[in-house]
Amino acid sequence: MVMGVVSWDHIVLVTLFLVFFILSDLELCNGGITSSYVRNDDLSLDMPIDSDVFRIPPGYNAPQQVHITQGDHEGKGVIVSWITPEEPGSSTVLYWAENSQHKSQANGFFLTYKFFNYTSGYIHHCSINNLEFDTKYYYEVGIGNTTRKFWFRTPPRIGPDVPYTFGLIGDLGQTHDSNRTLTHYELNPTKGQTVLFVGDLSYADDYPLHDNNRWDTWGRFIERNAAYQPWIWTAGNHEIDFVPELGEPKPFKPYTNRYHVPYKASESTSPFWYSIKRASAYIIVMSSYSAFGKYTPQYKWLVKELPKVNRTETPWLIVFMHCPLYSSYVHHYMEGETMRVIYEEWFVQYKVDVVFAGHVHAYERSERVSNIAYNIVNGLCTPISDQSAPVYITIGDGGNLEGLATEMTEPQPSYSAYREASFGHGILDIKNRTHMYFGWHRNQDGYAVEADSVWLLNRYWISSERSSVAALR
Ligand SMILES: *[C@@H]1O[C@H](CO)[C@@H](O)[C@H](O)[C@H]1NC(C)=O
Ligand SMILES: *[C@@H]1O[C@H](CO)[C@@H](O)[C@H](O)[C@H]1NC(C)=O
Ligand SMILES: *[C@@H]1O[C@H](CO)[C@@H](O)[C@H](O)[C@H]1NC(C)=O
Ligand SMILES: *[C@@H]1O[C@H](CO)[C@@H](O)[C@H](O)[C@H]1NC(C)=O
Ligand SMILES: *[C@@H]1O[C@H](CO)[C@@H](O)[C@H](O)[C@H]1NC(C)=O
Ligand SMILES: [Fe+2]
């Protein structure tokens, strides 16, 4: 009898607990989609040194590793960079508009650097300024010995409704997967016109003695795209190359010698943080691996920079840095937390549309959330839905030799809208001042397939009551 009563109580208690757990479980599991797509998890192998993508161009002292980036604040300038291996040769670029016979020339300079027992080739950087907007230009480098010819198209004049298409690539490296990512980007029917690169370029530092020859192979690998359209650079942790034990205590040495950016044009004092305008977008590049606390140069620059953005001129405000502020993967979990605590409030205040990052070798897209109410004692330390907040997108899935980040925190947090550990790239397709479309493409699919996509409605031009997510595929 007594036993029976106890059992009855027990059953009631168990039932109550079950109901409680089911309910709280439902509450916890209100995140978005964790893709069920399973890819094979072989480590990605680097393409061998004698691969076609690393081939040295023929001819004596032929320029190699040719790449371009935006060279001014408006998009009328281009920085052309290349390396000559045997002798300095000429740092001059000849260039001419598609429909013009007149060849102009711009004079650059070259530099070299040493890293432990590696000596670089002659690294040339040449700024071409005051180009016409929306014009195809041919250019020639290597004057004197072996010349090579390439072309690029300048962006349209800046304006609020100017359509433009950016590619998003991060953590690329030089594996077979890296080559697949680049190929998919090139063959994507929504043609990207400029690459926003969110850091971690060559992964040369994963080799013994940070073998800088792997910086050269990487430069030759990306030339097929980066010589024809600008890649906008961000420094990642694989650019730090801080190796005092090899006598290399100066961070970012190979990166800063090889990849120049127009930081002075945005009144920055450092190549690690800067801004550019392009078409209808205002793009701010930040550095996860430079001091960013209060009173630091980066902080002081951003304080002055954000109020300069004129959303009537450039409606789209895009920020990127290497380390994500929101990521629900186990690898690198919360590494971006210090930067989030300092800057997230400003991203909300200035209605940043989207924040891109790499670092985590996977893809993830957040809801519009903010987590800025916490003041140490009020306990308000959970992200909440916030229509003034940016969407955070992690796109560190270029395909480097370290492989994918497959382990995710469970349950999927509510701020996470979609996550998947596959290699791929993104396309940001700006239509006009109110609408922009983002698509994520995984390498296993056909070139036109989007594994995840979202309409992003402009945070300045569309009232914040309206949802940012107009349509989910
Ligand atoms: C890399 O991709 C390109 C373009 O698809 C292809 O031509 C080349 O053979 C590939 N190289 C390697 C080593 O996979
Ligand atoms: C640099 O040092 C490493 C290790 O001692 C050696 O294997 C390599 O051949 C050296 N490279 C050059 C260019 O001297
Ligand atoms: C390469 O060009 C430079 C400058 O024009 C010239 O001085 C040099 O003799 C050339 N070298 C060869 C091997 O043609
Ligand atoms: C913002 O840009 C618009 C369009 O170019 C211009 O008319 C306006 O004067 C600018 N506003 C400020 C404060 O500079
Ligand atoms: C902006 O682009 C979107 C998507 O293409 C379109 O639906 C909308 O009508 C456009 N707005 C204007 C003012 O043209
Ligand atoms: Fe990284």
Coordinates of C-alpha atoms and ligand atoms in Angstrom, one line a residue:
M1 CA 0.0 0.0 0.0
V2 CA 2.6 2.5 1.1
M3 CA 4.8 1.3 -1.8
G4 CA 1.9 1.9 -4.1
V5 CA 1.4 5.5 -2.9
V6 CA 5.1 6.2 -3.3
S7 CA 5.0 4.7 -6.8
W8 CA 2.0 6.9 -7.7
D9 CA 3.8 10.0 -6.4
H10 CA 6.9 8.9 -8.3
I11 CA 4.9 8.5 -11.5
V12 CA 3.4 12.0 -11.1
L13 CA 6.9 13.4 -10.4
V14 CA 8.5 11.6 -13.3
T15 CA 5.6 12.8 -15.6
L16 CA 6.1 16.4 -14.3
F17 CA 9.8 16.2 -14.9
L18 CA 9.3 14.8 -18.4
V19 CA 6.9 17.6 -19.3
F20 CA 9.3 20.1 -17.9
F21 CA 12.3 18.7 -19.8
I22 CA 10.3 18.4 -23.1
L23 CA 9.2 22.0 -22.7
S24 CA 12.6 23.3 -21.7
D25 CA 14.1 21.3 -24.5
L26 CA 11.7 22.9 -27.0
E27 CA 12.7 26.3 -25.6
L28 CA 16.5 25.5 -25.9
C29 CA 16.2 24.0 -29.4
N30 CA 14.8 27.1 -31.0
G31 CA 17.9 27.7 -33.1
G32 CA 17.9 27.6 -36.9
I33 CA 19.0 24.9 -39.3
T34 CA 21.9 22.6 -38.8
S35 CA 22.4 21.2 -42.2
S36 CA 22.2 17.4 -42.4
Y37 CA 24.5 17.4 -45.4
V38 CA 27.4 15.1 -44.6
R39 CA 30.6 15.4 -46.6
N40 CA 33.6 13.1 -46.4
D41 CA 35.9 14.4 -43.7
D42 CA 39.3 13.6 -45.3
L43 CA 41.9 16.2 -44.5
S44 CA 42.4 18.4 -47.5
L45 CA 45.8 17.9 -49.0
D46 CA 47.8 20.7 -50.5
M47 CA 48.2 20.6 -54.2
P48 CA 51.7 19.3 -55.0
I49 CA 54.4 21.9 -55.8
D50 CA 54.5 20.8 -59.5
S51 CA 50.7 21.3 -60.0
D52 CA 49.5 23.2 -63.0
V53 CA 48.1 26.0 -60.7
F54 CA 51.6 26.7 -59.4
R55 CA 53.3 26.8 -62.8
I56 CA 55.9 29.6 -63.2
P57 CA 55.1 31.7 -66.3
P58 CA 57.5 31.2 -69.2
G59 CA 60.2 33.7 -70.2
Y60 CA 63.1 35.3 -68.6
N61 CA 62.2 37.2 -65.4
A62 CA 58.5 36.9 -66.2
P63 CA 56.2 38.7 -63.8
Q64 CA 54.3 36.2 -61.6
Q65 CA 51.7 36.3 -58.8
V66 CA 50.0 39.3 -60.4
H67 CA 47.2 40.6 -58.3
I68 CA 45.2 43.8 -58.0
T69 CA 43.3 45.5 -55.2
Q70 CA 41.4 48.8 -54.9
G71 CA 43.9 51.6 -54.8
D72 CA 41.9 54.6 -53.5
H73 CA 38.7 55.3 -51.5
E74 CA 36.3 55.7 -54.4
G75 CA 37.2 52.9 -56.8
K76 CA 39.1 55.0 -59.5
G77 CA 42.4 53.6 -58.3
V78 CA 44.0 50.2 -58.6
I79 CA 47.1 48.8 -56.9
V80 CA 48.9 46.3 -59.2
S81 CA 51.3 44.0 -57.5
W82 CA 53.6 41.3 -59.0
I83 CA 56.9 39.5 -58.4
T84 CA 59.9 39.2 -60.7
P85 CA 62.2 36.3 -59.7
E86 CA 65.6 36.9 -61.3
E87 CA 66.2 40.6 -61.3
P88 CA 64.2 43.7 -60.4
G89 CA 63.2 44.6 -63.9
S90 CA 60.7 47.4 -64.3
S91 CA 58.1 48.5 -61.8
T92 CA 56.2 50.4 -64.5
V93 CA 52.6 49.4 -65.5
L94 CA 51.4 50.2 -69.0
Y95 CA 47.6 50.6 -69.2
W96 CA 45.0 51.6 -71.6
A97 CA 41.2 51.8 -71.8
E98 CA 39.6 49.1 -74.0
N99 CA 38.6 51.6 -76.7
S100 CA 41.8 53.7 -76.6
Q101 CA 45.0 53.5 -78.5
H102 CA 46.8 55.7 -76.0
K103 CA 48.9 53.8 -73.5
S104 CA 49.5 55.5 -70.2
Q105 CA 52.1 54.5 -67.7
A106 CA 52.3 54.4 -63.9
N107 CA 55.5 54.0 -62.0
G108 CA 55.7 51.8 -59.0
F109 CA 58.5 50.5 -56.8
F110 CA 59.8 47.2 -55.7
L111 CA 60.9 45.7 -52.4
T112 CA 62.3 42.5 -51.1
Y113 CA 62.3 40.8 -47.7
K114 CA 64.0 37.9 -45.9
F115 CA 62.3 35.4 -43.7
F116 CA 64.7 33.2 -41.8
N117 CA 66.8 31.7 -44.7
Y118 CA 64.2 32.6 -47.4
T119 CA 64.8 35.6 -49.7
S120 CA 61.8 36.9 -51.6
G121 CA 61.8 37.8 -55.3
Y122 CA 61.4 41.4 -56.3
I123 CA 57.9 42.4 -55.2
H124 CA 56.5 45.3 -57.2
H125 CA 53.6 47.6 -56.2
C126 CA 52.2 50.2 -58.6
S127 CA 49.3 52.5 -58.0
I128 CA 47.2 53.6 -61.0
N129 CA 45.0 56.5 -60.1
N130 CA 42.2 58.6 -61.6
L131 CA 40.9 55.9 -63.9
E132 CA 37.4 56.3 -65.5
F133 CA 34.6 54.5 -63.7
D134 CA 33.0 51.5 -65.3
T135 CA 35.6 51.0 -67.9
K136 CA 37.6 48.0 -69.0
Y137 CA 41.4 48.6 -68.9
Y138 CA 44.2 46.4 -70.2
Y139 CA 47.5 46.5 -68.4
E140 CA 51.0 45.2 -69.0
V141 CA 53.7 44.4 -66.5
G142 CA 57.3 43.1 -67.0
I143 CA 58.4 45.8 -69.4
G144 CA 62.0 45.2 -70.6
N145 CA 62.3 41.4 -70.4
T146 CA 59.1 39.3 -70.6
T147 CA 55.8 41.2 -70.6
R148 CA 52.5 39.8 -69.5
K149 CA 49.1 41.4 -70.2
F150 CA 45.9 41.3 -68.1
W151 CA 42.7 43.4 -67.8
F152 CA 40.3 44.7 -65.2
R153 CA 37.1 46.6 -65.1
T154 CA 36.7 49.6 -62.8
P155 CA 33.5 49.8 -60.7
P156 CA 30.6 52.1 -61.6
R157 CA 30.5 55.6 -60.1
I158 CA 29.4 55.5 -56.5
G159 CA 25.7 55.9 -56.0
P160 CA 22.9 54.6 -53.8
D161 CA 21.2 52.3 -56.4
V162 CA 24.2 51.0 -58.2
P163 CA 24.0 47.2 -58.4
Y164 CA 27.3 45.4 -57.7
T165 CA 28.3 41.8 -56.9
F166 CA 30.9 40.8 -54.4
G167 CA 32.4 37.3 -53.9
L168 CA 33.2 36.2 -50.3
I169 CA 36.1 33.9 -49.8
G170 CA 38.0 33.1 -46.6
D171 CA 40.7 30.8 -45.2
L172 CA 41.6 29.7 -48.7
G173 CA 45.0 27.9 -48.6
Q174 CA 46.2 25.9 -51.5
T175 CA 44.6 22.4 -51.4
H176 CA 42.5 20.6 -53.9
D177 CA 39.5 22.0 -52.1
S178 CA 40.9 25.5 -52.4
N179 CA 41.1 25.0 -56.1
R180 CA 37.5 23.7 -56.1
T181 CA 36.3 26.8 -54.2
L182 CA 38.1 29.2 -56.6
T183 CA 36.7 27.3 -59.6
H184 CA 33.2 27.4 -58.2
Y185 CA 33.5 31.1 -57.6
E186 CA 34.7 31.6 -61.2
L187 CA 32.0 29.5 -62.7
N188 CA 29.1 30.8 -60.5
P189 CA 26.6 32.2 -63.0
T190 CA 26.1 35.2 -60.6
K191 CA 29.5 36.7 -61.6
G192 CA 31.3 38.2 -58.7
Q193 CA 33.1 41.4 -59.6
T194 CA 35.3 41.9 -56.6
V195 CA 36.4 39.4 -53.9
L196 CA 36.0 40.3 -50.3
F197 CA 38.7 38.1 -48.7
V198 CA 38.2 37.6 -45.0
G199 CA 41.7 36.5 -44.1
D200 CA 44.1 33.5 -43.9
L201 CA 45.6 33.5 -47.3
S202 CA 48.4 31.0 -48.0
Y203 CA 48.8 28.9 -44.8
A204 CA 52.6 29.0 -45.5
D205 CA 53.0 29.2 -41.7
D206 CA 51.8 25.6 -41.4
Y207 CA 55.0 24.4 -43.1
P208 CA 58.4 24.0 -41.4
L209 CA 60.2 27.3 -41.0
H210 CA 57.0 29.0 -42.3
D211 CA 58.3 28.1 -45.7
N212 CA 57.7 31.3 -47.6
N213 CA 57.9 29.5 -51.0
R214 CA 54.3 28.6 -50.2
W215 CA 53.5 32.3 -50.2
D216 CA 54.8 32.2 -53.8
T217 CA 52.9 29.2 -54.9
W218 CA 49.7 30.7 -53.4
G219 CA 50.3 33.9 -55.3
R220 CA 50.6 32.0 -58.5
F221 CA 47.5 29.9 -57.7
I222 CA 45.2 32.9 -57.2
E223 CA 46.6 35.0 -60.1
R224 CA 44.1 33.5 -62.5
N225 CA 41.4 35.5 -60.7
A226 CA 43.2 38.2 -58.6
A227 CA 44.9 39.6 -61.7
Y228 CA 41.5 40.4 -63.3
Q229 CA 39.4 41.6 -60.3
P230 CA 40.4 43.2 -57.1
W231 CA 40.6 41.1 -53.9
I232 CA 40.0 43.2 -50.8
W233 CA 42.3 42.0 -48.1
T234 CA 41.9 41.3 -44.4
A235 CA 44.7 40.0 -42.1
G236 CA 44.0 36.6 -40.5
N237 CA 46.0 34.7 -37.8
H238 CA 47.9 32.9 -40.6
E239 CA 49.3 36.2 -41.7
I240 CA 50.9 36.9 -38.3
D241 CA 54.1 34.9 -38.9
F242 CA 55.5 35.8 -35.5
V243 CA 58.4 33.4 -35.0
P244 CA 61.0 34.9 -32.6
E245 CA 62.7 31.6 -32.3
L246 CA 63.6 31.9 -36.0
G247 CA 64.7 35.5 -35.6
E248 CA 61.4 36.7 -37.0
P249 CA 59.7 38.8 -34.2
K250 CA 58.0 41.3 -36.5
P251 CA 54.4 40.2 -37.0
F252 CA 52.8 40.2 -40.5
K253 CA 56.1 40.5 -42.4
P254 CA 55.3 38.4 -45.5
Y255 CA 51.7 39.6 -45.7
T256 CA 52.5 43.3 -45.5
N257 CA 55.3 43.0 -48.0
R258 CA 53.2 41.1 -50.5
Y259 CA 49.7 42.5 -50.2
H260 CA 49.3 46.2 -50.2
V261 CA 46.0 48.0 -49.4
P262 CA 44.9 51.6 -49.7
Y263 CA 44.7 52.3 -46.0
K264 CA 46.0 55.9 -46.2
A265 CA 43.0 56.8 -48.4
S266 CA 40.7 56.3 -45.4
E267 CA 43.0 58.1 -43.0
S268 CA 44.1 54.9 -41.4
T269 CA 47.6 54.7 -40.0
S270 CA 47.9 50.9 -40.5
P271 CA 47.3 48.5 -43.4
F272 CA 45.3 46.2 -41.0
W273 CA 42.2 48.4 -40.8
Y274 CA 40.8 50.7 -43.5
S275 CA 37.8 51.3 -45.6
I276 CA 36.8 51.6 -49.2
K277 CA 33.7 52.7 -51.1
R278 CA 32.7 50.6 -54.1
A279 CA 29.5 51.1 -56.1
S280 CA 26.7 51.4 -53.4
A281 CA 28.7 49.8 -50.6
Y282 CA 30.9 51.2 -47.8
I283 CA 33.3 48.5 -46.7
I284 CA 35.2 48.6 -43.4
V285 CA 38.0 46.1 -42.8
M286 CA 39.0 45.5 -39.2
S287 CA 41.9 43.6 -37.7
S288 CA 41.3 40.8 -35.1
Y289 CA 45.0 40.6 -34.5
S290 CA 45.9 44.2 -33.8
A291 CA 45.1 46.0 -30.6
F292 CA 41.5 47.2 -30.7
G293 CA 40.7 48.2 -27.1
K294 CA 39.8 51.7 -26.0
Y295 CA 42.5 54.3 -26.9
T296 CA 44.2 52.0 -29.4
P297 CA 44.8 53.4 -32.9
Q298 CA 42.3 51.0 -34.4
Y299 CA 39.6 52.0 -31.9
K300 CA 40.3 55.7 -32.5
W301 CA 40.1 55.3 -36.2
L302 CA 36.7 53.5 -36.1
V303 CA 35.3 56.1 -33.7
K304 CA 35.9 58.7 -36.5
E305 CA 35.1 56.4 -39.4
L306 CA 31.6 55.2 -38.6
P307 CA 30.0 58.7 -38.5
K308 CA 31.6 59.4 -42.0
V309 CA 29.5 56.8 -43.7
N310 CA 26.8 58.6 -45.7
R311 CA 24.0 56.1 -46.3
T312 CA 22.5 58.4 -49.0
E313 CA 25.6 57.9 -51.0
T314 CA 26.5 54.3 -50.0
P315 CA 23.4 52.7 -48.5
W316 CA 25.2 49.4 -47.7
L317 CA 27.5 49.3 -44.7
I318 CA 29.6 46.1 -44.7
V319 CA 32.2 45.2 -42.0
F320 CA 34.6 42.4 -42.0
M321 CA 37.3 41.0 -39.8
H322 CA 38.9 37.6 -39.6
C323 CA 37.6 36.3 -36.3
P324 CA 33.8 36.0 -36.1
L325 CA 31.9 37.7 -33.3
Y326 CA 29.1 35.1 -33.5
S327 CA 30.0 31.5 -34.1
S328 CA 28.4 28.4 -32.7
Y329 CA 31.2 26.0 -33.7
V330 CA 33.3 24.4 -31.0
H331 CA 36.6 25.3 -32.8
H332 CA 37.6 28.9 -32.0
Y333 CA 34.5 29.2 -29.8
M334 CA 34.2 32.7 -28.3
E335 CA 37.6 33.9 -29.7
G336 CA 35.8 36.9 -31.1
E337 CA 34.2 37.8 -27.8
T338 CA 36.5 40.6 -26.7
M339 CA 36.0 42.4 -30.1
R340 CA 32.2 41.8 -29.8
V341 CA 32.0 43.3 -26.4
I342 CA 33.8 46.5 -27.6
Y343 CA 32.3 47.0 -31.0
E344 CA 28.9 45.3 -31.3
E345 CA 27.1 48.3 -29.8
W346 CA 28.4 50.5 -32.6
F347 CA 27.4 48.0 -35.3
V348 CA 23.9 48.3 -33.9
Q349 CA 24.0 52.0 -33.5
Y350 CA 25.3 52.6 -37.0
K351 CA 23.0 49.9 -38.5
V352 CA 25.7 47.8 -40.1
D353 CA 24.0 45.6 -42.7
V354 CA 26.2 42.6 -42.5
V355 CA 29.4 41.5 -40.8
F356 CA 31.6 38.9 -42.5
A357 CA 34.3 36.8 -40.9
G358 CA 36.4 33.7 -41.6
H359 CA 38.6 31.8 -39.2
V360 CA 36.1 29.0 -38.5
H361 CA 36.4 26.5 -41.4
A362 CA 32.7 26.2 -42.0
Y363 CA 29.7 28.3 -42.9
E364 CA 27.2 29.9 -40.6
R365 CA 24.7 32.7 -40.9
S366 CA 23.1 34.4 -37.9
E367 CA 19.7 36.0 -37.3
R368 CA 19.7 39.7 -36.7
V369 CA 20.6 39.7 -33.0
S370 CA 22.5 41.9 -30.5
N371 CA 23.9 41.2 -27.1
I372 CA 24.6 44.7 -25.8
A373 CA 22.5 45.1 -22.7
Y374 CA 24.8 43.4 -20.2
N375 CA 26.4 45.7 -17.6
I376 CA 28.1 43.1 -15.3
V377 CA 25.3 43.2 -12.7
N378 CA 22.0 43.0 -14.6
G379 CA 22.3 39.4 -15.9
L380 CA 21.2 40.5 -19.4
C381 CA 23.8 38.4 -21.3
T382 CA 21.9 36.5 -23.9
P383 CA 21.6 37.6 -27.6
I384 CA 18.1 38.9 -28.4
S385 CA 16.4 39.6 -31.7
D386 CA 17.3 43.1 -32.9
Q387 CA 16.3 44.5 -36.2
S388 CA 19.0 47.2 -36.0
A389 CA 21.7 44.6 -35.7
P390 CA 23.8 43.2 -38.6
V391 CA 23.6 39.6 -39.9
Y392 CA 26.8 37.8 -39.0
I393 CA 28.2 35.5 -41.7
T394 CA 31.1 33.1 -41.1
I395 CA 32.6 32.2 -44.5
G396 CA 36.0 30.6 -43.5
D397 CA 35.3 27.6 -45.7
G398 CA 37.7 28.2 -48.6
G399 CA 39.3 24.8 -48.1
N400 CA 42.8 25.0 -46.5
L401 CA 45.0 22.1 -45.4
E402 CA 43.7 22.2 -41.8
G403 CA 40.3 20.8 -42.9
L404 CA 36.8 21.6 -41.8
A405 CA 35.5 22.6 -38.4
T406 CA 32.8 20.0 -38.0
E407 CA 32.1 20.1 -34.3
M408 CA 29.2 22.3 -33.3
T409 CA 27.9 23.5 -30.0
E410 CA 24.6 21.8 -29.1
P411 CA 21.8 22.7 -29.1
Q412 CA 22.1 25.1 -32.0
P413 CA 21.7 28.5 -30.3
S414 CA 18.8 30.7 -31.3
Y415 CA 21.0 33.3 -32.9
S416 CA 22.3 30.8 -35.4
A417 CA 20.0 30.7 -38.5
Y418 CA 22.0 28.2 -40.6
R419 CA 25.2 26.3 -40.2
E420 CA 27.1 23.7 -42.2
A421 CA 30.6 22.4 -42.3
S422 CA 31.3 22.3 -46.0
F423 CA 33.8 24.1 -48.2
G424 CA 32.4 26.8 -50.4
H425 CA 32.1 30.6 -51.1
G426 CA 29.5 33.3 -50.9
I427 CA 28.0 35.9 -53.3
L428 CA 26.6 39.2 -52.2
D429 CA 24.5 40.6 -54.9
I430 CA 23.4 44.2 -54.3
K431 CA 20.3 45.1 -56.4
N432 CA 19.5 48.6 -55.2
R433 CA 19.5 50.7 -52.0
T434 CA 17.0 48.5 -50.3
H435 CA 17.7 44.9 -51.5
M436 CA 20.7 42.7 -51.5
Y437 CA 20.8 39.0 -51.9
F438 CA 23.3 36.7 -50.3
G439 CA 23.9 33.1 -51.5
W440 CA 26.2 30.5 -50.1
H441 CA 27.5 27.8 -52.5
R442 CA 29.1 24.6 -51.4
N443 CA 31.7 22.9 -53.6
Q444 CA 29.9 19.6 -53.9
D445 CA 27.0 21.1 -55.7
G446 CA 26.6 22.4 -59.2
Y447 CA 27.9 25.9 -59.9
A448 CA 24.4 27.5 -59.8
V449 CA 23.2 25.8 -56.7
E450 CA 22.7 27.8 -53.5
A451 CA 22.8 25.8 -50.3
D452 CA 21.7 28.8 -48.2
S453 CA 20.4 32.1 -49.3
V454 CA 18.8 35.2 -47.8
W455 CA 17.5 38.6 -48.9
L456 CA 19.0 41.3 -46.8
L457 CA 17.0 44.5 -46.5
N458 CA 18.9 47.6 -45.9
R459 CA 19.0 48.6 -42.3
Y460 CA 19.1 52.4 -43.0
W461 CA 16.5 52.5 -45.8
I462 CA 14.0 49.9 -44.6
S463 CA 12.4 50.7 -41.3
S464 CA 13.6 48.4 -38.5
E465 CA 10.2 46.9 -37.8
R466 CA 10.4 45.0 -41.0
S467 CA 12.2 41.8 -40.9
S468 CA 15.6 41.5 -42.6
V469 CA 14.7 38.1 -43.8
A470 CA 12.2 38.7 -46.6
A471 CA 12.4 35.3 -48.0
L472 CA 14.0 32.0 -47.1
R473 CA 14.5 30.2 -50.4
Ligands
LIG1 C1 42.5 23.5 -60.5 O1 41.3 24.0 -61.2 C2 41.5 24.4 -62.5 C3 40.2 25.0 -63.0 O2 39.2 24.1 -62.7 C4 42.0 23.2 -63.3 O3 42.2 23.6 -64.7 C5 43.3 22.7 -62.7 O4 43.7 21.5 -63.4 C6 43.1 22.3 -61.3 N1 44.4 22.0 -60.7 C7 44.5 21.0 -59.7 C8 45.9 20.7 -59.3 O5 43.6 20.5 -59.3
LIG2 C1 66.7 26.7 -45.0 O1 66.9 25.9 -43.9 C2 66.3 24.6 -44.0 C3 66.6 23.9 -42.7 O2 67.9 24.0 -42.3 C4 66.9 23.9 -45.2 O3 66.2 22.6 -45.3 C5 66.6 24.7 -46.4 O4 67.2 24.1 -47.6 C6 67.2 26.1 -46.3 N1 66.8 26.9 -47.4 C7 67.7 27.7 -48.0 C8 67.1 28.6 -49.1 O5 68.8 27.9 -47.6
LIG3 C1 66.1 42.6 -68.7 O1 65.7 43.9 -68.7 C2 66.7 44.8 -68.2 C3 66.1 46.2 -68.2 O2 65.4 46.5 -69.4 C4 68.0 44.8 -68.9 O3 68.9 45.6 -68.3 C5 68.5 43.3 -68.9 O4 69.7 43.2 -69.7 C6 67.5 42.4 -69.4 N1 68.0 41.0 -69.2 C7 67.9 40.1 -70.2 C8 68.5 38.8 -69.8 O5 67.5 40.3 -71.3
LIG4 C1 25.5 62.4 -48.5 O1 25.6 62.1 -49.9 C2 24.6 62.8 -50.6 C3 24.6 62.1 -52.0 O2 25.9 62.1 -52.5 C4 24.9 64.3 -50.6 O3 23.9 64.9 -51.4 C5 24.9 64.7 -49.2 O4 25.3 66.1 -49.2 C6 25.8 63.9 -48.3 N1 25.7 64.3 -47.0 C7 26.7 64.7 -46.2 C8 26.3 65.0 -44.8 O5 27.8 64.8 -46.7
LIG5 C1 15.0 46.8 -55.4 O1 15.3 45.5 -55.8 C2 14.3 44.5 -55.4 C3 14.8 43.2 -55.7 O2 15.2 43.0 -57.0 C4 13.0 44.9 -56.1 O3 12.0 44.0 -55.7 C5 12.6 46.3 -55.7 O4 11.4 46.7 -56.5 C6 13.7 47.3 -56.1 N1 13.4 48.6 -55.6 C7 13.3 49.6 -56.5 C8 13.0 50.9 -55.9 O5 13.6 49.5 -57.6
FE6 FE 42.1 31.8 -39.0

